[in-house]
PDB file of C-alpha atoms in Angstrom:
ATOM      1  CA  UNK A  17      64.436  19.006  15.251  1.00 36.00           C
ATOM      2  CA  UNK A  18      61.121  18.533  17.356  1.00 40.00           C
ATOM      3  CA  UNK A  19      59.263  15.725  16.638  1.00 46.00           C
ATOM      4  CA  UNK A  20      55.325  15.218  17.930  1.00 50.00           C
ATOM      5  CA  UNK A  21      54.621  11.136  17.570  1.00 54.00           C
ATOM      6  CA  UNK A  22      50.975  11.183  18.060  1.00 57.00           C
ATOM      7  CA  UNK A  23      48.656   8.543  19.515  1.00 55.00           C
ATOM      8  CA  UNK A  24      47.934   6.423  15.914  1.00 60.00           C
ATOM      9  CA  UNK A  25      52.190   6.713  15.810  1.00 72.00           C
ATOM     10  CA  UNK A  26      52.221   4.684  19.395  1.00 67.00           C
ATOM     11  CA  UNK A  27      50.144   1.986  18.422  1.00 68.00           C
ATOM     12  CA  UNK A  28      52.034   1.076  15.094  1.00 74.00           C
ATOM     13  CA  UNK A  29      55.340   0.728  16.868  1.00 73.00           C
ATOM     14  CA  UNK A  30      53.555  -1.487  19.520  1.00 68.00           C
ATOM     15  CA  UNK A  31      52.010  -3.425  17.352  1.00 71.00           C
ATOM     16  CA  UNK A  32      55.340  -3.548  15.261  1.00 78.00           C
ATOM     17  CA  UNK A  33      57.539  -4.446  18.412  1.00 81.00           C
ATOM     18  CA  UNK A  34      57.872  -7.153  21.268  1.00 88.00           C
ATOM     19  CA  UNK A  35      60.127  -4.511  22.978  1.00 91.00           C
ATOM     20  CA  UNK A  36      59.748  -0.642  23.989  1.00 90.00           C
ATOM     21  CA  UNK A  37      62.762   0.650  25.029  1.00 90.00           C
ATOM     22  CA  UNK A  38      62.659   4.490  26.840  1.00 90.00           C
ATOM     23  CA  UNK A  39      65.422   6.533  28.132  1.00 91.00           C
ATOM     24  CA  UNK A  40      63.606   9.661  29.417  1.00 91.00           C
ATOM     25  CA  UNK A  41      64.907  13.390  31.089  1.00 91.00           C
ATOM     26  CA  UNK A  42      63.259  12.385  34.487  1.00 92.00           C
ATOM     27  CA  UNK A  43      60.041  11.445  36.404  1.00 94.00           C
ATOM     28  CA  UNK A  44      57.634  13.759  35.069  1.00 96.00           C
ATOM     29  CA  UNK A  45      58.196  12.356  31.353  1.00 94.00           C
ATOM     30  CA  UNK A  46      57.828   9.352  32.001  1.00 95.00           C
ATOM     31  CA  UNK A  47      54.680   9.468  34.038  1.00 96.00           C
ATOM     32  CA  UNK A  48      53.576  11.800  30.478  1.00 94.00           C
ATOM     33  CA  UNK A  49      54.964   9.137  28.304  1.00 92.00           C
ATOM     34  CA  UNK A  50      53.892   6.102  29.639  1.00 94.00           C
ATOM     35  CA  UNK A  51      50.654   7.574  30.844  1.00 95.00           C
ATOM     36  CA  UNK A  52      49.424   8.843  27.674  1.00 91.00           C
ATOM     37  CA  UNK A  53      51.184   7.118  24.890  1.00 89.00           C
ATOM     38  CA  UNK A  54      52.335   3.565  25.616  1.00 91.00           C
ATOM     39  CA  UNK A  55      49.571   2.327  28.141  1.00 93.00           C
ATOM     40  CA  UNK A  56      47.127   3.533  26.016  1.00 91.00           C
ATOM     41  CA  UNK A  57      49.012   2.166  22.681  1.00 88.00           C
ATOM     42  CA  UNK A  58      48.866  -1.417  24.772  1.00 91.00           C
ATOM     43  CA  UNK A  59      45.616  -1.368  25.532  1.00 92.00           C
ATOM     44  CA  UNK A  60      44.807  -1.528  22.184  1.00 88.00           C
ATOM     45  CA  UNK A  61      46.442  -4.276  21.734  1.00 88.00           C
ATOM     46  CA  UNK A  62      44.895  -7.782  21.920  1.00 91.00           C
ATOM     47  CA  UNK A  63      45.585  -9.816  25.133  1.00 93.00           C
ATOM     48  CA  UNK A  64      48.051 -12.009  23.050  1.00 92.00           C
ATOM     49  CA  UNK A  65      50.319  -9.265  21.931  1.00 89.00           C
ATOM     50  CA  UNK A  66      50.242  -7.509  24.757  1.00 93.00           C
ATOM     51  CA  UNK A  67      51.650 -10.402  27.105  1.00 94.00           C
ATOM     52  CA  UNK A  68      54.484 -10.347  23.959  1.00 93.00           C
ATOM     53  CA  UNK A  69      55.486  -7.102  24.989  1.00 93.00           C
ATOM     54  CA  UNK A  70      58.480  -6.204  27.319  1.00 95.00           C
ATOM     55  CA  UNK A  71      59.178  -2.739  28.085  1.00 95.00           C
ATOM     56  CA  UNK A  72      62.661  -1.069  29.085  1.00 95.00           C
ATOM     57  CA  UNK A  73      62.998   2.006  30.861  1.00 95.00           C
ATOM     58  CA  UNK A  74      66.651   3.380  31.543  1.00 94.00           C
ATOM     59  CA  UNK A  75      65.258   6.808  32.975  1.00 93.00           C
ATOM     60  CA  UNK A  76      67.135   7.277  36.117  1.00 90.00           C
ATOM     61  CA  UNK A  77      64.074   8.467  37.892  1.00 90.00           C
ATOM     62  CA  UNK A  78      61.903   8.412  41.381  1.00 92.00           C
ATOM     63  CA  UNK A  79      61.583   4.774  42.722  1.00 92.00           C
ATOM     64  CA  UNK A  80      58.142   5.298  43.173  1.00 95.00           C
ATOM     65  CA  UNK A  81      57.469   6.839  39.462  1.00 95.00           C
ATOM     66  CA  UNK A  82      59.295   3.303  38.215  1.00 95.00           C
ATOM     67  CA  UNK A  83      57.009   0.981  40.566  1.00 96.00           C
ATOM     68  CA  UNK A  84      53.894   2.870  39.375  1.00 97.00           C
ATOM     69  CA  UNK A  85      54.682   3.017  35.406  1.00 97.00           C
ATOM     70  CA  UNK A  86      55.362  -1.129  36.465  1.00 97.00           C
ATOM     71  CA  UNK A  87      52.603  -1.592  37.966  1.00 98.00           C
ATOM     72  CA  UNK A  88      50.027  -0.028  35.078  1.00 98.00           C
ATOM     73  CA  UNK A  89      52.134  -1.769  32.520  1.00 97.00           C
ATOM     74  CA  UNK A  90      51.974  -5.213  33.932  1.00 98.00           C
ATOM     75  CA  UNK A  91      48.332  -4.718  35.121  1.00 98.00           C
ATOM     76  CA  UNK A  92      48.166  -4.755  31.101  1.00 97.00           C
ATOM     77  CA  UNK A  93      49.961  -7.834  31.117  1.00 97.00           C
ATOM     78  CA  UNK A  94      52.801  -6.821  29.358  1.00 96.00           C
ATOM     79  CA  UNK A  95      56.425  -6.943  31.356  1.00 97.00           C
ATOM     80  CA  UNK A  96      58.335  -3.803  32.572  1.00 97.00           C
ATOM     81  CA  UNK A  97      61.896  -3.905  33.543  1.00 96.00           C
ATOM     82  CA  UNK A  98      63.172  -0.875  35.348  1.00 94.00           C
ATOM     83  CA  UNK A  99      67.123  -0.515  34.270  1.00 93.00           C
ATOM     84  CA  UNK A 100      68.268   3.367  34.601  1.00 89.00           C
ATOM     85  CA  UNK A 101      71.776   4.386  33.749  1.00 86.00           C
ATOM     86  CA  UNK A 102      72.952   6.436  36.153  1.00 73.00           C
ATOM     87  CA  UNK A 103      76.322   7.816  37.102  1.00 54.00           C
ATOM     88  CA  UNK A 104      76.751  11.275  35.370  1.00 50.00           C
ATOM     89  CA  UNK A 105      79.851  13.207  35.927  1.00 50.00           C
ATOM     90  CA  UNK A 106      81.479  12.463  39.630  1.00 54.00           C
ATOM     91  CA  UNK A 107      81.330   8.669  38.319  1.00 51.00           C
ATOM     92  CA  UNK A 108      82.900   9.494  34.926  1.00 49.00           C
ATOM     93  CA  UNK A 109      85.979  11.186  36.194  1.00 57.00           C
ATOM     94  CA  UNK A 110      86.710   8.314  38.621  1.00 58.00           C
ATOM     95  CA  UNK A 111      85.969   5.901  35.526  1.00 55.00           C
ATOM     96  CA  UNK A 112      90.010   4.516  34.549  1.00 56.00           C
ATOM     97  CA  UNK A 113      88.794   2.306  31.468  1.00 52.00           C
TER      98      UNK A 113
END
């Protein structure tokens, strides 16, 4: 099942949330989701809340992708910790837990 969370959608859960948490495909949805949903979402925030607010991305994506989504984010004043989860299938099979 498709779901479309517009704009209005964004904002509730930041105002709702000290934490965003995103695990995304790759680079390009990140850039999409970050770029036009939860940037905008903490900008209209107030200063206070915003500085409240920690995101988490776990997209294992393009180094520079993570340092600019940072960079926009924190220029917000909100903080950004990049933590992929990587690994996929060579690492699995050699996995003997």
């Amino acid at each position: 099942m498709n779901v479309v969370l517009n704009q209005l959608t964004f904002q509730r859960a930041a105002l709702q949330s000290a934490t965003v948490v995103t695990m995304l495909p790759s680079s390009p949805q990140v850039k999409e989701v970050y770029n036009n949903r939860i940037v905008p979402a903490l900008a209209s925030l107030s200063p206070e809340l915003v500085q409240d607010t920690l995101c988490i991305d776990s997209t294992t994506l393009d180094v520079d992708v993570a340092r600019n989504v940072a960079s926009t984010v924190t220029k917000l004043g909100a903080r950004m910790i990049d933590a992929p989860v990587s690994g996929g299938e060579p690492l699995r099979s050699q996995w003997r837990g």
